[in-house]
XYZ file of C-alpha atoms in Angstrom:
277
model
C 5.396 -38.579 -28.872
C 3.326 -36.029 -27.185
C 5.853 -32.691 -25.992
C 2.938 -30.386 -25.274
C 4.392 -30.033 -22.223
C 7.099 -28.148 -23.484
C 4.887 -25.125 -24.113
C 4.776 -24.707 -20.332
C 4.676 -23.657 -17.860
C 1.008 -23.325 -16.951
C -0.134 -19.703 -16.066
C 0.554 -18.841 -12.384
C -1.782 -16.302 -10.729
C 0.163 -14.204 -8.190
C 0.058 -13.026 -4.450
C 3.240 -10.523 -3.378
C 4.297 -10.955 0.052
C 5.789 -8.500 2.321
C 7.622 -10.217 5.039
C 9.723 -9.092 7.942
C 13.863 -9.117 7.363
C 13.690 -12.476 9.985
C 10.658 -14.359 8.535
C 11.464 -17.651 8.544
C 8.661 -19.826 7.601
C 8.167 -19.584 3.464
C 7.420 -23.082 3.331
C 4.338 -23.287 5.861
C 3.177 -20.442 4.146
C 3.337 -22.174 0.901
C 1.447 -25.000 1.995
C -2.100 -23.054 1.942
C -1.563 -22.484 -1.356
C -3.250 -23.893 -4.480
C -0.849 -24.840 -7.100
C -2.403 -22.805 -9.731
C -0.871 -19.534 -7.462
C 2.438 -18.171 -6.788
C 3.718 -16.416 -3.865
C 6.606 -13.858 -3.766
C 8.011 -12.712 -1.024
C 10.082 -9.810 -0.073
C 11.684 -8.782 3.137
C 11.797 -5.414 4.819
C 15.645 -4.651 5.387
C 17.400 -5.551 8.494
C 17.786 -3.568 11.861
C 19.062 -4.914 14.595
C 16.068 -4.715 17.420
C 14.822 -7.692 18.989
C 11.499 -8.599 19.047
C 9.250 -5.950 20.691
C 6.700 -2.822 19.338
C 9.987 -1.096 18.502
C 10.880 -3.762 15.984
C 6.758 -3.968 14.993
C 6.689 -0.277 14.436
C 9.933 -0.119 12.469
C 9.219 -3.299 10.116
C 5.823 -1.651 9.533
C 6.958 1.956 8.449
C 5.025 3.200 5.300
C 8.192 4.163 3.568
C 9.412 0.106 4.197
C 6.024 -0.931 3.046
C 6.154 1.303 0.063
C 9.714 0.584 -1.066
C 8.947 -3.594 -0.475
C 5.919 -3.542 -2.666
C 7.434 -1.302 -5.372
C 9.875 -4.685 -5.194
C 7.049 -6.964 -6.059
C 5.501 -4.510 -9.070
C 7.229 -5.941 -11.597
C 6.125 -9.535 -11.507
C 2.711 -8.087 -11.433
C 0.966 -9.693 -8.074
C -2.826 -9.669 -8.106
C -2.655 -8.947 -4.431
C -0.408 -7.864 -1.408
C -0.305 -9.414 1.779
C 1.592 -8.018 4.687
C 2.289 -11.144 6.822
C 3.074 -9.838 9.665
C 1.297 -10.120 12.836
C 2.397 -7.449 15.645
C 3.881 -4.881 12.620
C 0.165 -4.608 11.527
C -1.810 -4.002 15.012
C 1.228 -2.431 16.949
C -0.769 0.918 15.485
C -4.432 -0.039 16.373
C -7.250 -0.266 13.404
C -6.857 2.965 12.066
C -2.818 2.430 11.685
C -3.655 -1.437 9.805
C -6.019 0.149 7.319
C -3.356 2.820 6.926
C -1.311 0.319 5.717
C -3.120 -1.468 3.705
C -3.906 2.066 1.865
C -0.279 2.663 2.106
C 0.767 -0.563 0.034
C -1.884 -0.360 -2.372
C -1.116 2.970 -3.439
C 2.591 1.719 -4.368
C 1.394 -1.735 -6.010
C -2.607 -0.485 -7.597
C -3.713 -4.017 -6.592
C -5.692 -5.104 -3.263
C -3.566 -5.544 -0.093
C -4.052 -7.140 3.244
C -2.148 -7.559 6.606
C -2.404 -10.456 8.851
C -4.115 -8.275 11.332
C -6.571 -7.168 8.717
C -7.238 -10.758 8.095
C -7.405 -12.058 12.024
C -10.380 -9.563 11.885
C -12.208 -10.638 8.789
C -11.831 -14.628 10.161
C -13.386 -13.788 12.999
C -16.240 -11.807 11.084
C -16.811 -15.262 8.850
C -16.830 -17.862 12.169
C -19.016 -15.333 13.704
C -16.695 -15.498 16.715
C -16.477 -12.672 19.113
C -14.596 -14.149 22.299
C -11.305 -15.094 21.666
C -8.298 -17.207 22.898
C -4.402 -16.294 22.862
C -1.282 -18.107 21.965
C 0.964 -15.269 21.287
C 5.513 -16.163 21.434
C 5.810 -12.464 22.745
C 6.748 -10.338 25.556
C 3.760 -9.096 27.811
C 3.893 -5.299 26.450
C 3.885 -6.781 22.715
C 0.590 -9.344 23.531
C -1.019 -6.392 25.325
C -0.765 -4.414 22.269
C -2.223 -7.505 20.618
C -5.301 -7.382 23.001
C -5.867 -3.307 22.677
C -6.222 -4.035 18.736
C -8.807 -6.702 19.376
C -10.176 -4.691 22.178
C -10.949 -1.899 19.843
C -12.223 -4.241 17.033
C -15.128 -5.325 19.683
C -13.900 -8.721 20.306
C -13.260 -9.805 24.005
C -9.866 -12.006 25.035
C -11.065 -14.830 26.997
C -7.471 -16.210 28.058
C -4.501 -15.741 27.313
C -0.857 -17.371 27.243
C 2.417 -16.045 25.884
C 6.073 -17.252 26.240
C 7.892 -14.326 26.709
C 10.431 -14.375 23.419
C 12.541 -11.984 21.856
C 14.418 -14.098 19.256
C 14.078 -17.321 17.281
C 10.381 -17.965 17.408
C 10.691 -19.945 14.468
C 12.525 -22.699 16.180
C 9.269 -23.233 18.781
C 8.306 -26.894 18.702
C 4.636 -27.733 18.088
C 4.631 -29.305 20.951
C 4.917 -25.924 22.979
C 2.171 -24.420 20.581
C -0.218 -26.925 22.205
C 0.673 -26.822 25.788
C 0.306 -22.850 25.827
C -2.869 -23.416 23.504
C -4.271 -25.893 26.604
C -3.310 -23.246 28.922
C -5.263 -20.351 26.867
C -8.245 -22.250 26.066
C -9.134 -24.682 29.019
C -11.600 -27.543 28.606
C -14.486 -27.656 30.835
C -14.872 -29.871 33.354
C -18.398 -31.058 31.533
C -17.851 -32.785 28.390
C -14.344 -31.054 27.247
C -15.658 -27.995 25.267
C -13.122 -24.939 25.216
C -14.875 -23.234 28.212
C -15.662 -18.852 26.867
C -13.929 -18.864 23.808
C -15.805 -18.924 20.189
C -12.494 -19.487 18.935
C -8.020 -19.654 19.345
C -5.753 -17.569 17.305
C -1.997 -18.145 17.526
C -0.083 -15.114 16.516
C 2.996 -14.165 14.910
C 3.736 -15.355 11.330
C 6.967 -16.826 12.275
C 5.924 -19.529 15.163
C 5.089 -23.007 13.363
C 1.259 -24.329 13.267
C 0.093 -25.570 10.450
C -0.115 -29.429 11.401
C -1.397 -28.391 14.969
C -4.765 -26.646 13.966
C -6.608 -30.054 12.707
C -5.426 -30.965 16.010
C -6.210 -28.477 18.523
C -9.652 -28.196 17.012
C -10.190 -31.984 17.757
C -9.388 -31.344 21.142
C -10.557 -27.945 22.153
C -14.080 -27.811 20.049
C -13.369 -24.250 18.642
C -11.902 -23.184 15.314
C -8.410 -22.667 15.629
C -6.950 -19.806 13.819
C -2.948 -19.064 13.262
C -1.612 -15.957 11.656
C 0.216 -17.556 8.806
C -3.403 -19.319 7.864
C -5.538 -16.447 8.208
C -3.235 -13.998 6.048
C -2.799 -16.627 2.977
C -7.100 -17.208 3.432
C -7.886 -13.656 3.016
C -4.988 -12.985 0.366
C -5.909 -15.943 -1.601
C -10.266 -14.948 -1.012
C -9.332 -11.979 -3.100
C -7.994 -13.769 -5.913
C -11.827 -16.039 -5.310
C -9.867 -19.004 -4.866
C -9.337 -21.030 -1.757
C -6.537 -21.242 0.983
C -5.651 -25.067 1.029
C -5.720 -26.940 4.580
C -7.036 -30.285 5.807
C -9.725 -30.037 8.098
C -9.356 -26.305 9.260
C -12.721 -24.697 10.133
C -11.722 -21.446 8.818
C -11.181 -23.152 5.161
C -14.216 -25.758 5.715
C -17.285 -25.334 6.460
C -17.482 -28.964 7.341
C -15.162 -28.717 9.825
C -16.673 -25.953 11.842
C -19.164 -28.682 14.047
C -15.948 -30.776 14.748
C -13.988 -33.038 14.580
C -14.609 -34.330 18.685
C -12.919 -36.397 20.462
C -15.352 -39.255 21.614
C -16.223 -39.140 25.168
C -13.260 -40.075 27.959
C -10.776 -39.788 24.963
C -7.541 -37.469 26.167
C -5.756 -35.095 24.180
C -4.813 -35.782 20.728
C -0.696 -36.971 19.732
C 1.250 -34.127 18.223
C 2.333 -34.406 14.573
C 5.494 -34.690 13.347
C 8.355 -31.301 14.451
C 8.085 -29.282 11.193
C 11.741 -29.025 9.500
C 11.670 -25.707 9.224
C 11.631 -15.028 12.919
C 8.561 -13.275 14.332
C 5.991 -11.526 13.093
């Protein structure tokens, strides 16, 4: 009988994971990745702030970041990712590649936040209007559109719902109505009317199942901050995020899918079972 097997388990490349002390979405995370590659996460410690730039500016701290990827050091990550949406732009581009300096220095491997990576997405689709979906609080998206600002890339529409707790409990369907309101068709022949593309922020709010789906609908590649931090984490390791039919993974998929012509909206998957960020 053949026990080769038992000399397992295969090798496991590795990508360390810094994650805010409410993060509640490991799973959708895990499903971009290959299953040749682990992911580790880690949590900054607890305060008790609700959702705002106070929170963003406390979970992002370089003494946080520091002590959370000293954490991850001794299972020996190939790469860092900070996933963590408003923590990484709450201090503009110069604070984000602070970071990212900051967490390299304490783990010698390359590191990347999810605002780093929103950036470099946009820089592969070539897109430089954008769409917002964001689950905060008007101060907290407006800090979200001075970091783009300064980047060079113009906010076309916007829509945010306001929250301050429990993002991760969102239902898709919610994703998609505010995504309809951010990014509305055109009267002539449905395309998303000024946008080159949607991003959907915070790490914590549910979307993987919706992206196929909102790019059928709106004709733009749809980009969420859980999927653009594991692209650019796993791109460093040169292997691929995984993700059916997302234009930012596919190249295929960046002329479509469309809906044929008089077709309406597309039917929402399936609730996932599943903080902010």
């Amino acid at each position: 009988m053949d026990i080769s097997f038992l000399g397992g388990p295969r090798p496991q490349r590795g990508v360390g994971v810094v994650a805010p002390f409410d993060f509640a979405l490991d799973r959708e995370l895990w499903r971009w990745v290959p299953d040749d590659v682990s992911l580790h996460l880690t949590r900054t410690p607890y305060v008790p702030v609700e959702v705002s730039l106070d929170l963003a500016r406390l979970v992002s701290e370089h003494e946080t970041l520091d002590n959370a990827v000293r954490t991850l050091n001794v299972i020996g990550p190939e790469v860092v990712a900070y996933a963590c949406t408003s923590g990484s732009f709450v201090g503009g581009i110069v604070g984000e590649r602070a970071m990212c300096e900051a967490m390299t220095r304490a783990g010698a491997v390359p590191s990347v936040t999810t605002s780093g990576a929103l950036l470099e997405a946009l820089a592969e689709l070539g897109a430089a209007r954008v769409a917002l979906v964001t689950p905060y609080t008007v101060s907290v998206t407006q800090s979200l559109e001075e970091y783009l600002g300064e980047a060079g890339v113009q906010v076309t529409g916007c829509a945010f719902m306001g929250l301050t707790s429990h993002i991760w409990q969102v239902p898709y369907r919610d994703v998609v109505e505010m995504a309809r309101r951010a990014v509305p068709a055109s009267s002539a022949g449905g395309a998303a009317a000024g946008a080159d593309a949607l991003f959907i922020s915070c790490t914590n709010l549910p979307t993987y199942d919706v992206i196929p789906q909102l790019e059928a609908e709106l004709r733009i590649p749809v980009l969420s901050a859980n999927q653009v931090t594991m692209w650019s984490a796993l791109r460093r390791l040169g292997t691929r995020a995984v993700g059916p039919y997302q234009a930012l993974l596919d190249e295929s998929a960046r002329q479509g899918p469309v809906l044929p012509e008089g077709q309406g909206p597309v039917a929402l998957p399936e609730e996932p079972q599943e903080g902010w960020a």
